[in-house]
Short mmCIF file of C-alpha atoms in Angstrom, two decimals:
data_model
loop_
_atom_site.label_atom_id
_atom_site.label_comp_id
_atom_site.label_asym_id
_atom_site.label_seq_id
_atom_site.Cartn_x
_atom_site.Cartn_y
_atom_site.Cartn_z
CA MET A 1 -37.09 37.37 111.59
CA ASN A 2 -36.88 41.01 112.65
CA ARG A 3 -33.38 42.27 111.70
CA PRO A 4 -32.92 45.88 112.86
CA ARG A 5 -29.61 47.65 112.47
CA LEU A 6 -28.01 47.83 115.94
CA LEU A 7 -25.54 50.55 116.91
CA SER A 8 -23.37 50.41 120.02
CA VAL A 9 -21.78 53.72 121.02
CA GLY A 10 -18.77 53.88 123.32
CA GLU A 11 -15.32 52.64 124.07
CA ALA A 12 -13.28 50.06 122.21
CA LEU A 13 -9.88 49.49 123.82
CA ILE A 14 -7.17 47.05 124.74
CA ASP A 15 -7.42 45.35 128.14
CA VAL A 16 -3.99 44.73 129.61
CA VAL A 17 -4.77 42.10 132.23
CA ASP A 18 -2.48 41.30 135.16
CA GLN A 19 -3.44 37.88 136.51
CA HIS A 20 -1.23 36.96 139.47
CA GLY A 21 1.87 38.48 137.89
CA ARG A 22 1.23 37.25 134.35
CA THR A 23 0.20 39.87 131.77
CA PHE A 24 -2.17 39.29 128.86
CA GLU A 25 -3.68 41.67 126.30
CA HIS A 26 -7.28 41.33 125.15
CA VAL A 27 -9.46 43.47 122.91
CA GLY A 28 -12.19 44.96 125.10
CA GLY A 29 -14.37 47.90 125.99
CA SER A 30 -17.93 47.50 127.23
CA PRO A 31 -19.98 48.81 124.24
CA MET A 32 -17.57 47.16 121.82
CA ASN A 33 -17.95 43.84 123.62
CA VAL A 34 -21.72 44.20 123.25
CA ALA A 35 -21.42 45.07 119.55
CA CYS A 36 -19.15 42.07 118.90
CA GLY A 37 -21.35 39.83 121.00
CA LEU A 38 -24.35 40.82 118.89
CA GLY A 39 -22.38 40.18 115.72
CA ARG A 40 -21.47 36.68 116.89
CA LEU A 41 -25.15 36.12 117.69
CA ASP A 42 -25.97 36.83 114.02
CA HIS A 43 -27.28 40.39 114.31
CA ASP A 44 -26.56 43.44 112.14
CA SER A 45 -24.20 45.18 114.57
CA THR A 46 -22.02 48.30 114.37
CA ILE A 47 -19.77 49.97 116.95
CA ARG A 48 -19.05 53.71 117.01
CA ALA A 49 -15.81 53.95 118.99
CA TRP A 50 -12.72 56.21 119.28
CA ILE A 51 -9.51 54.39 118.40
CA ALA A 52 -6.37 55.15 116.40
CA ARG A 53 -4.90 53.72 113.22
CA ASP A 54 -2.07 52.15 115.19
CA GLU A 55 -1.13 48.54 115.93
CA ARG A 56 -3.61 48.17 118.79
CA GLY A 57 -6.29 49.87 116.73
CA ALA A 58 -5.69 47.40 113.92
CA ARG A 59 -6.18 44.54 116.39
CA ILE A 60 -9.53 46.03 117.42
CA ARG A 61 -10.65 46.41 113.79
CA GLU A 62 -9.72 42.78 113.07
CA TRP A 63 -11.56 41.64 116.21
CA VAL A 64 -14.72 43.54 115.26
CA THR A 65 -14.62 42.19 111.71
CA ALA A 66 -14.05 38.62 112.90
CA ALA A 67 -17.12 38.93 115.14
CA GLY A 68 -19.29 39.84 112.16
CA ALA A 69 -19.70 43.45 113.29
CA ARG A 70 -18.53 46.77 111.77
CA LEU A 71 -16.74 49.92 112.85
CA ALA A 72 -18.78 53.04 112.09
CA PRO A 73 -17.13 55.86 110.11
CA GLY A 74 -15.25 58.28 112.38
CA SER A 75 -14.22 55.55 114.81
CA GLU A 76 -10.50 55.62 113.93
CA ASP A 77 -9.59 59.30 114.30
CA ALA A 78 -8.03 59.19 117.79
CA GLU A 79 -4.32 59.93 118.34
CA ARG A 80 -3.81 56.65 120.22
CA THR A 81 -5.89 53.59 120.95
CA PRO A 82 -7.25 53.52 124.53
CA VAL A 83 -5.91 51.05 127.07
CA ALA A 84 -7.51 49.66 130.24
CA TYR A 85 -5.25 48.04 132.82
CA ALA A 86 -7.12 45.27 134.66
CA THR A 87 -5.84 43.51 137.79
CA LEU A 88 -7.60 40.25 138.64
CA ASP A 89 -8.01 39.04 142.21
CA LEU A 90 -8.02 35.40 143.31
CA HIS A 91 -11.71 35.09 142.36
CA GLY A 92 -11.21 36.46 138.83
CA HIS A 93 -12.80 39.85 139.55
CA ALA A 94 -11.20 42.80 137.75
CA GLU A 95 -10.20 46.27 138.97
CA TYR A 96 -9.37 48.83 136.28
CA THR A 97 -7.22 51.88 135.59
CA PHE A 98 -7.29 53.66 132.22
CA ASP A 99 -5.21 55.54 129.66
CA LEU A 100 -7.65 57.01 127.15
CA GLU A 101 -9.78 59.82 125.79
CA TRP A 102 -13.29 59.68 124.33
CA GLN A 103 -14.84 61.78 121.57
CA LEU A 104 -18.00 61.51 119.49
CA ASN A 105 -17.83 64.10 116.75
CA ASP A 106 -20.83 63.06 114.67
CA LEU A 107 -24.33 61.71 115.21
CA PRO A 108 -26.13 58.86 113.48
CA ALA A 109 -28.38 60.01 110.68
CA GLU A 110 -32.08 59.64 111.41
CA GLY A 111 -33.21 56.19 110.35
CA ASP A 112 -29.71 54.68 109.97
CA TYR A 113 -30.12 52.48 113.06
CA GLN A 114 -33.18 51.04 114.75
CA HIS A 115 -31.59 50.40 118.14
CA LEU A 116 -28.79 52.14 120.03
CA HIS A 117 -26.92 50.59 122.93
CA THR A 118 -24.54 52.53 125.14
CA GLY A 119 -23.05 52.45 128.60
CA SER A 120 -20.03 52.67 130.87
CA PHE A 121 -17.85 55.78 130.94
CA ALA A 122 -18.63 56.75 127.34
CA CYS A 123 -21.81 58.31 128.70
CA THR A 124 -20.12 60.42 131.38
CA LEU A 125 -16.60 61.19 130.12
CA GLU A 126 -16.46 64.44 128.18
CA PRO A 127 -16.26 65.61 125.51
CA GLY A 128 -17.86 62.45 124.14
CA GLY A 129 -20.49 61.97 126.85
CA SER A 130 -22.67 64.84 125.69
CA GLY A 131 -22.51 63.45 122.17
CA VAL A 132 -23.76 60.09 123.42
CA VAL A 133 -26.85 61.73 124.90
CA ALA A 134 -27.45 63.57 121.62
CA ALA A 135 -27.10 60.30 119.65
CA VAL A 136 -29.54 58.58 122.02
CA ARG A 137 -32.09 61.33 121.43
CA VAL A 138 -31.74 60.99 117.64
CA VAL A 139 -32.27 57.23 117.59
CA ARG A 140 -35.00 57.34 120.23
CA GLU A 141 -37.24 59.33 117.88
CA HIS A 142 -37.90 56.17 115.88
CA GLY A 143 -35.98 53.31 117.50
CA THR A 144 -35.16 51.86 120.90
CA ILE A 145 -32.40 52.41 123.46
CA SER A 146 -30.56 50.14 125.87
CA TYR A 147 -28.18 51.35 128.55
CA ASP A 148 -25.74 49.47 130.79
CA LEU A 149 -24.41 51.64 133.63
CA ASN A 150 -21.17 49.61 133.95
CA ILE A 151 -19.73 52.02 136.51
CA ARG A 152 -15.99 52.78 136.28
CA PRO A 153 -15.06 54.68 139.48
CA ALA A 154 -11.57 55.50 138.17
CA LEU A 155 -13.13 57.57 135.38
CA MET A 156 -16.33 58.82 137.05
CA GLU A 157 -14.82 60.72 140.00
CA SER A 158 -17.78 60.40 142.38
CA PRO A 159 -21.46 59.41 142.36
CA ALA A 160 -22.48 63.06 142.65
CA ALA A 161 -20.43 63.94 139.56
CA VAL A 162 -22.25 61.51 137.27
CA ARG A 163 -25.62 60.72 138.86
CA ASP A 164 -27.59 63.34 136.89
CA ARG A 165 -26.21 62.09 133.56
CA ILE A 166 -26.84 58.46 134.46
CA GLU A 167 -30.41 59.15 135.54
CA GLU A 168 -31.00 61.21 132.39
CA LEU A 169 -29.99 58.22 130.28
CA ILE A 170 -32.08 55.84 132.37
CA GLY A 171 -35.06 58.04 131.59
CA LEU A 172 -34.30 57.94 127.86
CA SER A 173 -33.83 54.15 127.73
CA ASP A 174 -36.22 51.29 127.10
CA VAL A 175 -33.93 48.64 128.60
CA VAL A 176 -31.57 49.34 131.51
CA LYS A 177 -29.00 46.99 133.00
CA ALA A 178 -26.73 47.47 136.00
CA SER A 179 -24.84 45.30 138.45
CA ASP A 180 -25.52 45.34 142.17
CA GLU A 181 -22.02 46.84 142.56
CA ASP A 182 -22.95 49.68 140.17
CA ILE A 183 -26.00 50.48 142.28
CA GLU A 184 -24.10 50.32 145.56
CA TRP A 185 -21.48 52.77 144.20
CA LEU A 186 -24.12 55.15 142.87
CA TYR A 187 -26.66 55.06 145.72
CA GLY A 188 -24.86 53.69 148.77
CA ASP A 189 -27.02 51.57 151.03
CA LEU A 190 -30.39 52.28 149.36
CA PRO A 191 -32.30 48.97 149.05
CA LEU A 192 -31.99 47.38 145.63
CA GLU A 193 -35.76 47.09 145.18
CA GLN A 194 -36.19 50.80 145.93
CA VAL A 195 -33.67 51.74 143.24
CA ILE A 196 -35.34 49.42 140.72
CA ASP A 197 -38.77 50.91 141.44
CA ASP A 198 -37.38 54.41 141.04
CA TRP A 199 -35.83 53.52 137.70
CA ARG A 200 -39.03 51.89 136.44
CA GLY A 201 -40.83 55.12 137.21
CA ARG A 202 -38.41 57.06 135.01
CA GLY A 203 -39.39 55.26 131.81
CA PRO A 204 -37.54 51.96 131.14
CA LYS A 205 -39.79 49.03 130.28
CA LEU A 206 -37.27 46.42 131.45
CA VAL A 207 -34.69 46.81 134.23
CA VAL A 208 -32.17 44.05 134.96
CA VAL A 209 -29.70 43.97 137.85
CA THR A 210 -26.95 41.35 137.67
CA ARG A 211 -25.58 39.91 140.89
CA GLY A 212 -22.55 37.87 139.85
CA PRO A 213 -22.82 34.24 140.96
CA TRP A 214 -26.30 34.95 142.35
CA GLY A 215 -27.74 35.51 138.89
CA ALA A 216 -29.92 38.52 138.11
CA ILE A 217 -33.09 40.30 139.20
CA ALA A 218 -35.43 41.68 136.53
CA ALA A 219 -38.35 44.11 136.59
CA LEU A 220 -40.97 44.81 133.90
CA THR A 221 -43.31 47.76 133.64
CA ALA A 222 -46.36 45.50 133.30
CA GLU A 223 -45.42 43.10 136.12
CA ARG A 224 -45.65 44.05 139.77
CA GLU A 225 -43.34 41.32 141.02
CA LEU A 226 -39.62 41.08 140.31
CA ILE A 227 -38.17 37.79 139.13
CA GLN A 228 -34.88 36.08 139.95
CA MET A 229 -32.80 34.54 137.15
CA ASP A 230 -30.30 31.96 138.40
CA GLN A 231 -26.83 31.72 136.87
CA LEU A 232 -25.85 28.57 134.97
CA PRO A 233 -23.20 26.51 136.81
CA VAL A 234 -19.79 26.96 135.17
CA THR A 235 -16.12 26.94 136.13
CA VAL A 236 -15.05 30.59 136.14
CA ALA A 237 -11.90 31.52 134.22
CA ASP A 238 -12.41 35.25 134.80
CA THR A 239 -15.28 37.73 134.80
CA VAL A 240 -13.87 40.06 132.12
CA GLY A 241 -16.73 40.98 129.76
CA ALA A 242 -19.36 38.95 131.61
CA GLY A 243 -21.79 41.84 132.00
CA ASP A 244 -21.30 42.87 128.38
CA SER A 245 -21.99 39.33 127.22
CA PHE A 246 -25.15 39.27 129.34
CA MET A 247 -26.19 42.53 127.67
CA ALA A 248 -25.56 41.19 124.17
CA GLY A 249 -27.58 38.07 124.93
CA LEU A 250 -30.41 40.16 126.36
CA ILE A 251 -30.58 42.51 123.37
CA SER A 252 -30.39 39.50 121.04
CA GLY A 253 -33.31 37.82 122.75
CA LEU A 254 -35.35 41.03 122.75
CA VAL A 255 -34.65 41.55 119.04
CA ASP A 256 -35.88 38.06 118.23
CA ALA A 257 -38.99 38.64 120.35
CA ASP A 258 -39.64 41.93 118.48
CA PHE A 259 -39.33 44.04 121.64
CA VAL A 260 -36.64 46.38 120.30
CA GLY A 261 -36.09 48.11 116.96
CA SER A 262 -38.92 50.67 116.82
CA ARG A 263 -41.15 52.74 119.07
CA ALA A 264 -43.91 50.21 118.34
CA ALA A 265 -41.59 47.48 119.65
CA ALA A 266 -40.97 49.56 122.78
CA ALA A 267 -44.72 49.83 123.26
CA ARG A 268 -44.99 46.05 123.06
CA LEU A 269 -42.25 45.70 125.68
CA ALA A 270 -44.16 48.11 127.93
CA VAL A 271 -47.05 45.63 128.16
CA ALA A 272 -45.01 42.41 128.00
CA ARG A 273 -45.35 39.78 130.70
CA TRP A 274 -42.72 37.48 132.15
CA ALA A 275 -43.64 34.63 129.82
CA ASP A 276 -42.84 36.93 126.88
CA VAL A 277 -39.48 38.15 128.17
CA ARG A 278 -38.12 35.12 130.01
CA PRO A 279 -36.51 33.55 126.88
CA ALA A 280 -34.49 36.73 126.31
CA LEU A 281 -33.35 36.71 129.94
CA GLN A 282 -32.38 33.05 129.68
CA ARG A 283 -30.33 33.81 126.56
CA ALA A 284 -28.58 36.57 128.49
CA VAL A 285 -27.76 34.23 131.37
CA ALA A 286 -26.42 31.54 129.05
CA THR A 287 -24.34 33.98 127.02
CA ALA A 288 -22.71 35.37 130.16
CA ALA A 289 -22.08 31.89 131.56
CA ILE A 290 -20.13 30.88 128.47
CA THR A 291 -18.09 34.10 128.66
CA VAL A 292 -16.98 33.61 132.25
CA SER A 293 -15.85 30.08 131.42
CA ARG A 294 -13.27 31.54 128.98
CA ALA A 295 -10.35 33.92 129.53
CA GLY A 296 -11.04 37.49 128.35
CA ALA A 297 -14.18 38.99 126.88
CA TYR A 298 -15.16 35.97 124.79
CA GLY A 299 -18.41 36.31 122.87
CA PRO A 300 -20.16 33.00 122.15
CA THR A 301 -21.92 32.16 118.92
CA ARG A 302 -25.65 31.61 118.66
CA GLY A 303 -25.00 27.89 118.26
CA GLU A 304 -23.01 27.77 121.49
CA VAL A 305 -25.73 29.64 123.37
CA ASP A 306 -28.48 27.42 121.97
CA ALA A 307 -26.50 24.33 123.00
CA ALA A 308 -26.01 25.67 126.54
CA LEU A 309 -29.72 26.41 126.87
CA ALA A 310 -30.67 23.00 125.51
CA ALA A 311 -28.28 21.30 127.95
CA ALA A 312 -29.89 23.19 130.82
CA ASP A 313 -33.39 22.52 129.42
CA LEU A 314 -34.16 26.25 129.33
CA PRO A 315 -35.96 28.47 126.77
CA GLY A 316 -34.12 31.24 124.96
CA GLY A 317 -32.53 29.50 121.97
CA ASP A 318 -33.82 29.09 118.44
#
């Protein structure tokens, strides 16, 4: 099986979750959730973050290690570990405020990693955001790139302030994921299909837009028609980490299909058809479904995902 080294670049933090007056702390952060999700799905996964050597930082390190992933050198040089304060509504949807900073003081050496994933505010919050773009350009010379917009309005000021950076990264990426809420915040009332077509024209081979309980819409370079992926029926505990889990499942499926990990893999993805990519999308859907059925940003194992797919009689498992 293809086993590229996967690097996620971006925030690792502690989510302090207020759920109807009760407070819980979870390890979180979008790129870190993806890195840990990939580790639990049996991939070679590393996270380059910006945390401190304090008590909360130690919890993050333990969480990453337990997931079978690694912290990259330079990840623990912050003065304090970042915190995100999440308030959940009656439907389990989270709204966030943040106490953090983000730096990326070094770049991956050429050839160290075959795929780089990034997203959320790590791409737009300076001084680290410019470093993320530089890291993407290094890895893209020989490997592949995935990008999840994961908009955080509290840290992104306004659509006009971050749109150029976001569209730059879309153009540098092979796989792009966003939620319908991300797109609405960034582009207002532009039709979803128009935004997807615009993004496809910028360079990504696969674009996926998640729509909460309505599943996801996907677009391929080589396919004219979009497809709809339905969500698996589950009882929702909360939606914390759901999009990140979807992303981990998607990358995992694309790795196993040999569509990420090299520029040759990216070229294969550029001519892939729905029959080739559907198992990866089904793995993404199943991975996210398991996450929302648990409290916090739970990352399922490959065995759990395979069992969920088998129960639903869907492709995407081993």
